[in-house]
Coordinates of C-alpha atoms and ligand atoms in Angstrom, one line a residue:
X102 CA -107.3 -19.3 66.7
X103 CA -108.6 -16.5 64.2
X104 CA -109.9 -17.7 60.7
X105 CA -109.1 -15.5 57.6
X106 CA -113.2 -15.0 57.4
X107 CA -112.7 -13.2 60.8
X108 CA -109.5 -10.7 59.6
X109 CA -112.1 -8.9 57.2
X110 CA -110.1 -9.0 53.9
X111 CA -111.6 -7.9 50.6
X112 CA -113.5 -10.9 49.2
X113 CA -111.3 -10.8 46.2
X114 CA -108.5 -12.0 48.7
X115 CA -110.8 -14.2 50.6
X116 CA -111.4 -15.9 47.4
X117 CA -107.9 -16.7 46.5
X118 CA -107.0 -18.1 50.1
X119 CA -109.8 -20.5 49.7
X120 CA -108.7 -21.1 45.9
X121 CA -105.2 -21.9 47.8
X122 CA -107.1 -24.0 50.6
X123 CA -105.3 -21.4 53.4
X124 CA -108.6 -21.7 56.0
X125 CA -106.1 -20.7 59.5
X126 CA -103.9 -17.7 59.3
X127 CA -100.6 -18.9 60.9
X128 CA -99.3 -17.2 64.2
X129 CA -97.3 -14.5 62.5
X130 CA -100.3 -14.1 59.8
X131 CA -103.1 -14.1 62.9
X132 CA -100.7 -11.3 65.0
X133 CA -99.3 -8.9 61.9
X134 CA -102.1 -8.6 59.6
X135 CA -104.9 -7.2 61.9
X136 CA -102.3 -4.0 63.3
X137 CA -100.9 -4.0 59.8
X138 CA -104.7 -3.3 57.6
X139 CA -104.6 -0.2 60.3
X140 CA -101.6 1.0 58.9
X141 CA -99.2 0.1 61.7
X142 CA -95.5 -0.4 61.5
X143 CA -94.5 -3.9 61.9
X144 CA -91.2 -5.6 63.7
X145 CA -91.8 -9.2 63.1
X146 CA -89.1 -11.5 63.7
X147 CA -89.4 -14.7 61.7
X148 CA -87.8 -16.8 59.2
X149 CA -89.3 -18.2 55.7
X150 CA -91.4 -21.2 56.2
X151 CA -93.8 -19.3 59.2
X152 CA -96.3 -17.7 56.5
X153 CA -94.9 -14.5 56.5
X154 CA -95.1 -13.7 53.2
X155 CA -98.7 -13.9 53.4
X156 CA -98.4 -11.6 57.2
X157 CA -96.7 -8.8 54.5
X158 CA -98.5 -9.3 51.4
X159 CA -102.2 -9.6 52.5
X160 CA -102.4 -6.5 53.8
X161 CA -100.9 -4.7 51.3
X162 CA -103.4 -6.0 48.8
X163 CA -106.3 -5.6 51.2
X164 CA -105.0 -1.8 50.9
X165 CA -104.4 -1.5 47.3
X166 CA -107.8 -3.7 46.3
X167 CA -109.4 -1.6 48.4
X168 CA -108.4 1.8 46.4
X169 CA -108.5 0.7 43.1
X170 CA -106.2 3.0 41.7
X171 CA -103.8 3.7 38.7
X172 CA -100.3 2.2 38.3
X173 CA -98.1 4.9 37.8
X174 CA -95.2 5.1 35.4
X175 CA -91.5 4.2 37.6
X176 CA -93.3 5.2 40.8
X177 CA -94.5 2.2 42.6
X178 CA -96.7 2.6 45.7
X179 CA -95.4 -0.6 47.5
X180 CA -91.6 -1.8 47.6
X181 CA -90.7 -5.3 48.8
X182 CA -86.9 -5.5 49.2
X183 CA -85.5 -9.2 49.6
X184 CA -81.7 -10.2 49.8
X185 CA -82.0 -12.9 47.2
X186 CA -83.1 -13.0 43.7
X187 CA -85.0 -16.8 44.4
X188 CA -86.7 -14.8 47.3
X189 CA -87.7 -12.1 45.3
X190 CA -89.4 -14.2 42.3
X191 CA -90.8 -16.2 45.2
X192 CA -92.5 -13.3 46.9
X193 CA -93.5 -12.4 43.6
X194 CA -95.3 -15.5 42.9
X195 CA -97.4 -15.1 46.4
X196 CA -98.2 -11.7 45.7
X197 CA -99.5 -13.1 42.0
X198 CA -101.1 -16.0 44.1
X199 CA -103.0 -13.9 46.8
X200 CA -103.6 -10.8 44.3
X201 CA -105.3 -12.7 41.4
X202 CA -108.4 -11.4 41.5
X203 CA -107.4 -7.7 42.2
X204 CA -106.1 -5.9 39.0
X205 CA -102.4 -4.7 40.0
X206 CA -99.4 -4.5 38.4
X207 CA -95.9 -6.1 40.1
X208 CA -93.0 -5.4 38.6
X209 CA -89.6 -7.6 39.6
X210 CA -86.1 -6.1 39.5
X211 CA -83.4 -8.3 40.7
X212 CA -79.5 -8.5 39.2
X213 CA -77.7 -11.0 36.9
X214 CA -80.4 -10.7 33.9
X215 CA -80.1 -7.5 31.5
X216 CA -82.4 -5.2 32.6
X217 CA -84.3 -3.8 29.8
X218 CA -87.1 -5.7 30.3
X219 CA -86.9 -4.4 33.8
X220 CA -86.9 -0.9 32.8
X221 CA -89.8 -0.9 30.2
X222 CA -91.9 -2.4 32.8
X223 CA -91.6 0.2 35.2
X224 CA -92.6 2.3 32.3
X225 CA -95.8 0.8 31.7
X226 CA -96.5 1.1 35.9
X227 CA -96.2 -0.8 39.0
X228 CA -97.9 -1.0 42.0
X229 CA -96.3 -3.2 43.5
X230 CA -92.2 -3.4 43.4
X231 CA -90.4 -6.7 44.5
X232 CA -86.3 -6.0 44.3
X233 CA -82.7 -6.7 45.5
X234 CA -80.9 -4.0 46.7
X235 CA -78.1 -3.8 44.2
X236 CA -80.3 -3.7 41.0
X237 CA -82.9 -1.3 42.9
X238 CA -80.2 1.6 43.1
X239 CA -78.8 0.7 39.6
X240 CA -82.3 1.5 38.6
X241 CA -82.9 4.5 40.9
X242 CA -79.9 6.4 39.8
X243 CA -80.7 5.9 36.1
X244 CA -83.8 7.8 36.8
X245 CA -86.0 4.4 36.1
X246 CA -87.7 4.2 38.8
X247 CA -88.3 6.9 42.0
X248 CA -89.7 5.9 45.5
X249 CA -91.5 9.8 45.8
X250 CA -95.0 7.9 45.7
X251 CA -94.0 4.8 48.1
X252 CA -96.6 4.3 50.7
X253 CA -95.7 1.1 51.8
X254 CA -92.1 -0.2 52.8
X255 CA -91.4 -4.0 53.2
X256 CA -87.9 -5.2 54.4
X257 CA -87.6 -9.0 54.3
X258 CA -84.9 -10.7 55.7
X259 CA -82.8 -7.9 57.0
X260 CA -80.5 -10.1 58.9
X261 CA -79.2 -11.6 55.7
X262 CA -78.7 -8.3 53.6
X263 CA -76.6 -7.5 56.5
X264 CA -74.4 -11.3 56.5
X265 CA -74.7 -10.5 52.4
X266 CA -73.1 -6.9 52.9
X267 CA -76.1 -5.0 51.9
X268 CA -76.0 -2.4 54.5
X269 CA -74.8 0.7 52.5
X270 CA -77.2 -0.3 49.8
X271 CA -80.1 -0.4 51.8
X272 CA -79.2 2.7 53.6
X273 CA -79.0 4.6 50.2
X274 CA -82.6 3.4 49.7
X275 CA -83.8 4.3 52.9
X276 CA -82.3 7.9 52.6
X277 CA -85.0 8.2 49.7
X278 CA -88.2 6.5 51.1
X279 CA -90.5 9.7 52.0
X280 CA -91.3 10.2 55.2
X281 CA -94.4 9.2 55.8
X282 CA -95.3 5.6 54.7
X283 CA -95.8 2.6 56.7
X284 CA -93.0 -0.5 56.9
X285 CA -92.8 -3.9 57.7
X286 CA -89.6 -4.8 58.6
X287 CA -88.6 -8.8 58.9
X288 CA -85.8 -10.7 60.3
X289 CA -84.9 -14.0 61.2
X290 CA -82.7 -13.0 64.1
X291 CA -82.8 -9.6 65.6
X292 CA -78.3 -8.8 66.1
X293 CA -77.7 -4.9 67.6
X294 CA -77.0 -3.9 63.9
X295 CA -80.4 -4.9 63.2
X296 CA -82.3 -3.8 65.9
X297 CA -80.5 -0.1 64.9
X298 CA -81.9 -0.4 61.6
X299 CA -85.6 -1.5 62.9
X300 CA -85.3 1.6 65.4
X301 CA -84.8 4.0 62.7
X302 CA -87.1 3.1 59.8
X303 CA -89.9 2.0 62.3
X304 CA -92.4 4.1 64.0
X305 CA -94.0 3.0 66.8
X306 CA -94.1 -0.8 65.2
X307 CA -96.0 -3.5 67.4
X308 CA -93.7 -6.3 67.6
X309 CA -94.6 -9.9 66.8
X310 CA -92.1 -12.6 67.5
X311 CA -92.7 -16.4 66.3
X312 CA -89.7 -18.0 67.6
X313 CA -89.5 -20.2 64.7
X314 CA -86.1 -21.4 65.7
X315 CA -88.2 -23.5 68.4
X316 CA -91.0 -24.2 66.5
X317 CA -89.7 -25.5 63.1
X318 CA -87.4 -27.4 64.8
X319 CA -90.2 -29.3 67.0
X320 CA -92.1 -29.9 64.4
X321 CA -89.7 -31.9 62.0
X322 CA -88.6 -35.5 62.7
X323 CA -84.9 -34.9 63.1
X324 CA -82.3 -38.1 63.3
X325 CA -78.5 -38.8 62.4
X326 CA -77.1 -41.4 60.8
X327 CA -73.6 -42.4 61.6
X328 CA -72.2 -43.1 58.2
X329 CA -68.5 -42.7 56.9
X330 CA -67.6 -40.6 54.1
X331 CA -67.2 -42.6 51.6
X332 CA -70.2 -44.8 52.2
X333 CA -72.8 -41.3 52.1
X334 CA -73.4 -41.5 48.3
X335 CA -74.6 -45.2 48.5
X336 CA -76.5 -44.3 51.8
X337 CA -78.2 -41.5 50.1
X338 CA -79.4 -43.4 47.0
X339 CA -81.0 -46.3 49.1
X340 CA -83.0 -43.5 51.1
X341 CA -84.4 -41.3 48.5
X342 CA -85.7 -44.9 46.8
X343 CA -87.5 -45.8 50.0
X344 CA -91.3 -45.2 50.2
X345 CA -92.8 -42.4 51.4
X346 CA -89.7 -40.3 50.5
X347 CA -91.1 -38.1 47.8
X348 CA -89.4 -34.7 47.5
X349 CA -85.8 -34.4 49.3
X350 CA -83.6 -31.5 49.5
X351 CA -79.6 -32.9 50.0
X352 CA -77.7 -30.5 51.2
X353 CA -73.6 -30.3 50.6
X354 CA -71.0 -28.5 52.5
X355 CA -69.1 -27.1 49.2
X356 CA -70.4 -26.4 45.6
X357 CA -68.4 -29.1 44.1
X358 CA -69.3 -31.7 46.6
X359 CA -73.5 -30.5 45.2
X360 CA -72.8 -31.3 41.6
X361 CA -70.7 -34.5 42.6
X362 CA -74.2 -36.0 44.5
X363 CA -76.5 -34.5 42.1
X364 CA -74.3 -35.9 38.9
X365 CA -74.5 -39.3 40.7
X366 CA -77.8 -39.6 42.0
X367 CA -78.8 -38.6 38.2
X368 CA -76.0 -41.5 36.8
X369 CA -78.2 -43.8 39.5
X370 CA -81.7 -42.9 37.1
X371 CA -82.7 -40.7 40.6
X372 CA -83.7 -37.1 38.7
X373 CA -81.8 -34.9 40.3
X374 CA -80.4 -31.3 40.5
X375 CA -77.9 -29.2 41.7
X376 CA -77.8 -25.2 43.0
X377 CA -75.4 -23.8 44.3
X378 CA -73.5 -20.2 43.5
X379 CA -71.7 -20.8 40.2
X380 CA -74.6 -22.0 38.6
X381 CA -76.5 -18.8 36.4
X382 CA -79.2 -17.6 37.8
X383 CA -81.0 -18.9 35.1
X384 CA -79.4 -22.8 35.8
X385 CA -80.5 -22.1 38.9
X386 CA -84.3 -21.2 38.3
X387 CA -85.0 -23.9 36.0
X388 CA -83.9 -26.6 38.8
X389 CA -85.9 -24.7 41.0
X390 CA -88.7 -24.7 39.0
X391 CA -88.4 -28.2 37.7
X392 CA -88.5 -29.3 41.4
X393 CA -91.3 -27.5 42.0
X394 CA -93.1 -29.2 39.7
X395 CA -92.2 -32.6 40.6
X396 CA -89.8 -33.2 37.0
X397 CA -86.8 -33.8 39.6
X398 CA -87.0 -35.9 42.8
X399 CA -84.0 -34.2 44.2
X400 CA -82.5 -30.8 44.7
X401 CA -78.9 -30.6 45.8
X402 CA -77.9 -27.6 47.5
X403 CA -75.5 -25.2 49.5
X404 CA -76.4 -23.1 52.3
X405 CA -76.1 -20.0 51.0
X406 CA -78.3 -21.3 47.3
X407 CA -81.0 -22.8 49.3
X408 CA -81.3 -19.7 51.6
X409 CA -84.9 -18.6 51.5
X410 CA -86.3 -21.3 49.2
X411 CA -90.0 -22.3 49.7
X412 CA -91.1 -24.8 47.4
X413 CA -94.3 -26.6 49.6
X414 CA -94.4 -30.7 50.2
X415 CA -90.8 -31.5 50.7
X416 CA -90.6 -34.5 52.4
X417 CA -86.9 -35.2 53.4
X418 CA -84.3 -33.1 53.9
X419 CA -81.5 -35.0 53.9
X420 CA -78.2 -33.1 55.4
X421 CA -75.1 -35.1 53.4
X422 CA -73.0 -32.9 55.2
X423 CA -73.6 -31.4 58.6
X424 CA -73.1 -27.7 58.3
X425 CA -70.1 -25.8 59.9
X426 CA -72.5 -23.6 61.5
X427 CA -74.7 -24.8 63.5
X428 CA -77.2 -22.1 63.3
X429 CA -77.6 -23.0 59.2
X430 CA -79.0 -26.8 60.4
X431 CA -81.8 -24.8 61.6
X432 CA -82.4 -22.9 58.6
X433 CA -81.8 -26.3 55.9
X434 CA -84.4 -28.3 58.3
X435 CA -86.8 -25.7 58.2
X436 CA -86.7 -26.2 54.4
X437 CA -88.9 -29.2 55.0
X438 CA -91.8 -29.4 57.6
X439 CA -93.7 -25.8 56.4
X440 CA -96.4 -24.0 57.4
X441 CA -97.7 -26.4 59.8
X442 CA -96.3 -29.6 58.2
X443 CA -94.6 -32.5 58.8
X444 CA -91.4 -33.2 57.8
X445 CA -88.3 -35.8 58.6
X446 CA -84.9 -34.5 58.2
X447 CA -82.1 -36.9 58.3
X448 CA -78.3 -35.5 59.0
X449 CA -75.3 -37.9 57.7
X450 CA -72.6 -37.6 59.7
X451 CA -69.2 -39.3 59.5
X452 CA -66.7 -39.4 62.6
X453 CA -65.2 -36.4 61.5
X454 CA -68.3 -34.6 61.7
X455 CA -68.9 -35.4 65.6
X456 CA -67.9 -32.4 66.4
X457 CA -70.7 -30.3 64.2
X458 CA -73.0 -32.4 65.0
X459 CA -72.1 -31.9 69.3
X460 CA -72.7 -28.2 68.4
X461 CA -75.5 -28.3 66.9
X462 CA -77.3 -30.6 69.7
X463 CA -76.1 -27.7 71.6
X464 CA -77.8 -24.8 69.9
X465 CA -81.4 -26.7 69.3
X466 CA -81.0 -28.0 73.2
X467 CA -82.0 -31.2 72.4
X468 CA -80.1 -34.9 71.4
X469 CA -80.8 -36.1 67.3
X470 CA -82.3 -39.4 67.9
X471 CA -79.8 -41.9 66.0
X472 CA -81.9 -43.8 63.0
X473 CA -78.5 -45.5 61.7
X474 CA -74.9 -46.3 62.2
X475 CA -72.6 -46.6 64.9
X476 CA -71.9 -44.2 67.0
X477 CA -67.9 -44.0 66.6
X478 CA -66.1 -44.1 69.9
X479 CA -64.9 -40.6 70.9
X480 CA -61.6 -41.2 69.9
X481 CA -62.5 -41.9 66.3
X482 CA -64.1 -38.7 66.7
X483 CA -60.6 -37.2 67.3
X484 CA -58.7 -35.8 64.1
X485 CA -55.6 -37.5 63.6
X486 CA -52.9 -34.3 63.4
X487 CA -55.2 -32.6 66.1
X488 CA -56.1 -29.8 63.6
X489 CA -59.5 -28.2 63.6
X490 CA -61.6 -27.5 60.7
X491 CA -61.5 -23.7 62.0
X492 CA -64.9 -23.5 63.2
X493 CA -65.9 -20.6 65.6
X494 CA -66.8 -21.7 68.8
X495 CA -70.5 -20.7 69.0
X496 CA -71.6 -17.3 70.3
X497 CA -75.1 -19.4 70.7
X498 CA -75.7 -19.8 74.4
X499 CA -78.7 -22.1 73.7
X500 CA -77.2 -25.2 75.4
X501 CA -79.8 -26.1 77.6
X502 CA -78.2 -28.7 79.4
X503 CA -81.4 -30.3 80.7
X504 CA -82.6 -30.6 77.2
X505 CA -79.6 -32.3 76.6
X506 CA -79.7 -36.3 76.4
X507 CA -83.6 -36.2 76.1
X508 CA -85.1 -37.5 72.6
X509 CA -88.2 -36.0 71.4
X510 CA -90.6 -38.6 71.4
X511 CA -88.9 -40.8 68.8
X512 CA -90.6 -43.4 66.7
X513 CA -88.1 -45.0 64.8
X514 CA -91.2 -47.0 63.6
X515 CA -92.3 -45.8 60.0
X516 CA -90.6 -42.5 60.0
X517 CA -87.0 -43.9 60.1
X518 CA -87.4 -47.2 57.9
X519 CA -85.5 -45.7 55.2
X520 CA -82.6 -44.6 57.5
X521 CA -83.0 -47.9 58.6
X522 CA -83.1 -49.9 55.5
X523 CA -80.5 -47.7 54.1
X524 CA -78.3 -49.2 56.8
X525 CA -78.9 -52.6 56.4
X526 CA -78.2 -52.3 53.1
X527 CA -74.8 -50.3 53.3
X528 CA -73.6 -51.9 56.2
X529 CA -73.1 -48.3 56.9
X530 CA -72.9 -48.6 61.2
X531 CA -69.5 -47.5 59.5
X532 CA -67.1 -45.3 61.7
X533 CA -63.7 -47.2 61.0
X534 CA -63.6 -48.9 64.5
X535 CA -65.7 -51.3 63.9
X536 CA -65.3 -52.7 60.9
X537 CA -66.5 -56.2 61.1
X538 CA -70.4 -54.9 60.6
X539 CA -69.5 -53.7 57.3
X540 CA -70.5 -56.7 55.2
X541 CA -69.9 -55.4 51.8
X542 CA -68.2 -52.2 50.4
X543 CA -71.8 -51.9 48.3
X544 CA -71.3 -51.0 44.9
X545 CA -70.9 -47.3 44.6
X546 CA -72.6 -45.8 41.8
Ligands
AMP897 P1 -93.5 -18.3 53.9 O1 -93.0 -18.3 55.4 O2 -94.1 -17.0 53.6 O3 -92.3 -18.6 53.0 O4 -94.6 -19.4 53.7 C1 -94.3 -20.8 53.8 C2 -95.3 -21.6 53.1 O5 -96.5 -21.7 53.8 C3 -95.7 -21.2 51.7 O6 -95.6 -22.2 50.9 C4 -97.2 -20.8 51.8 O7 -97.8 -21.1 50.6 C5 -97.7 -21.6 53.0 N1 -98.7 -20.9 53.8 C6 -98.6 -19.6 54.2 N2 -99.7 -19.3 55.0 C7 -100.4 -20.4 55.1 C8 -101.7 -20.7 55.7 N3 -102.3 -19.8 56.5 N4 -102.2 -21.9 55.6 C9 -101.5 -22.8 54.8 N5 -100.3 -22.6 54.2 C10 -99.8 -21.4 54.3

């Protein structure tokens, strides 16, 4: 394995990876950054939590430190253009983080804020430009800002601009990149609509491929925990006060169901938050924010809010609700475990959840190891009236059967105490079969 001494970036840059204590470049760092400081085209496939911000943004500073040059007014030299505002500001912050010894100026332009503030910084220069899509045109058809001088094109996580309905935007933007530049185009998943795209902003990329799906998901110490509905909240309090459970992201299956845990937990003296789409996108940042700085213990989320989050040392997640799709499991484990790290993830799953939770054994090819519960008996699993909850069968093929029944080396030593303790103290073995382990309804909060 490469070091970052060995990749040859500016010392400036050198000096804030050690300042960050970064000493190995991750795989998708070690493969894109080498073709990318020659001026390559990139296709990497990856999702947040492999280092790619640092794959994109190290090169582009090794370039821009390297030529010392002007900002110029509404014309940056560099555009980085991210789905989400939260990925946006947090691509911002690594750019800040890697670039602090080089003297460039970043401007951010995302939606739901006015955007004067926006505008006047563009006038006073950018090299660097981190944007969503909507805002970026906005901006671009008021004659604020003009892509004539882009030399570098950054697409991150092209697969969700396309689930978030970004397409015609992003073509519009692409009509007015000029012609020659280099691009570094990322996606978590590469679908046809995607690989289209790549095909016709890329030249000649080199193609670096980090199967995170795989990799995340080995890395994290996954279990379920057969618990019934109504016993979850109590569940959930007794884990996030075990030791060793510092910094846990609950996730929900509906917005309401977020502020319901989050309003709880914080009723229970556990500091808590909750994000989730209704909240402003200020609401929003200060929870962020106040988790990242260790105010709250616990951030409740959707899906969609949590989507491309990186805060580093998370040490649970904990899934209060399995996920429809089984694909987003992937994605809200991979919140935890980062960069190389550990983490445990712990999934909740009532009998009605069976099903979700069958599915998504199928897609990761492997069994959950069970840390607590009961298992109900398959017909508890069954819903009474025989009516689905509408879930699309998975297009995933995935199901490696011989994965199937295996469990990854599990220690239900340390790692699953809480789970465990949890369930001794809730009695929650609870599917409704069989009742007589339930000692005492514990108090809910
Ligand atoms: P990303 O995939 O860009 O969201 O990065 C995930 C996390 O990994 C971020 O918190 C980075 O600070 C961290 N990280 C990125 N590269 C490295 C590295 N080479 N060594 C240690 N941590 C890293």
């Amino acid at each position: 394995m490469k070091t970052f001494e060995e990749l040859e970036l500016i010392a400036p840059l050198r000096r804030a990876l050690a300042d960050e204590k970064y000493e190995i470049p991750t795989p998708i760092q070690a493969q894109t950054i080498p073709s990318a400081l020659e001026g390559n085209d990139v296709l990497g496939c990856a999702q947040t939590g492999t280092g790619k911000t640092a794959a994109f943004a190290l090169p582009i500073l090794n370039r821009l430190g390297q030529l010392n040059r002007k900002a110029l007014p509404n014309s940056p030299l560099v555009l980085v253009l991210a789905p989400t505002r939260e990925l946006a500001i947090q691509i911002g912050e690594s750019f800040a983080t890697y670039g602090k010894h080089l003297r460039l100026r970043q401007v951010l332009v995302y939606g739901g804020v006015k955007q004067g503030n926006q505008v006047r910084a563009m006038g006073r220069g950018a090299h660097i430009l981190v944007a969503t899509p909507g805002r970026l045109l906005d901006l671009m058809n008021q004659g604020h800002i003009s892509l004539s001088q882009l030399e570098v094109f950054v697409l991150d996580e092209a697969d969700r601009m396309l689930d978030m309905g970004f397409m015609p935007d992003l073509k519009r933007i692409i009509s007015k990149l000029p012609a020659k530049r280099q691009s570094l185009f990322f996606s978590a998943t590469m679908p046809p609509k995607i690989t289209e795209l790549a095909a016709r902003l890329l030249t000649d990329p080199i193609h670096v491929n980090v199967t995170p799906k795989t990799s995340s998901v080995k890395r994290i110490d996954q279990s379920v925990h057969f618990v019934e509905r109504h016993n979850k909240q109590t569940l959930l309090k007794t884990m996030v006060t075990a030791d060793g459970v510092e910094r846990v992201i609950v996730f929900t299956k509906t917005k309401r169901g977020a502020n319901v845990v989050a309003e709880k937990l914080h009723r229970s003296g556990i500091s808590s938050a909750a994000i989730h789409g209704n909240k402003s996108q200020n609401a929003r940042q200060k929870a962020l924010e106040s988790f990242r700085n260790n105010e709250i213990q616990v951030l409740v989320a959707t899906d969609v809010a949590a989507r491309g989050i990186d805060i580093d040392g998370v040490t649970h997640v904990i899934n209060y609700d399995l996920p429809i799709e089984p694909e987003a499991y992937v994605h809200r484990i991979g919140r935890t475990g980062r960069a190389g790290a550990e983490g445990i993830a712990v999934s909740f799953c009532s009998s009605e959840e069976i099903g979700d939770l069958r599915a998504i054994e199928k897609l990761i090819g492997q069994k959950v190891p069970v840390s607590g519960g009961t298992e109900p008996a398959p017909s508890a699993s069954v819903r009474p009236s025989g009516q689905s909850r509408g879930r699309r069968p998975s297009g995933q093929q995935g199901g490696r059967s011989s994965g199937h029944g295996r469990s990854p080396s599990s220690t239900p030593g340390s790692r699953h105490a809480a789970s465990r303790r949890a369930s001794e103290a809730t009695g929650s073995g609870d599917s409704p079969k069989p009742r007589r382990r339930r000692r005492r309804p514990s108090q809910v909060s």
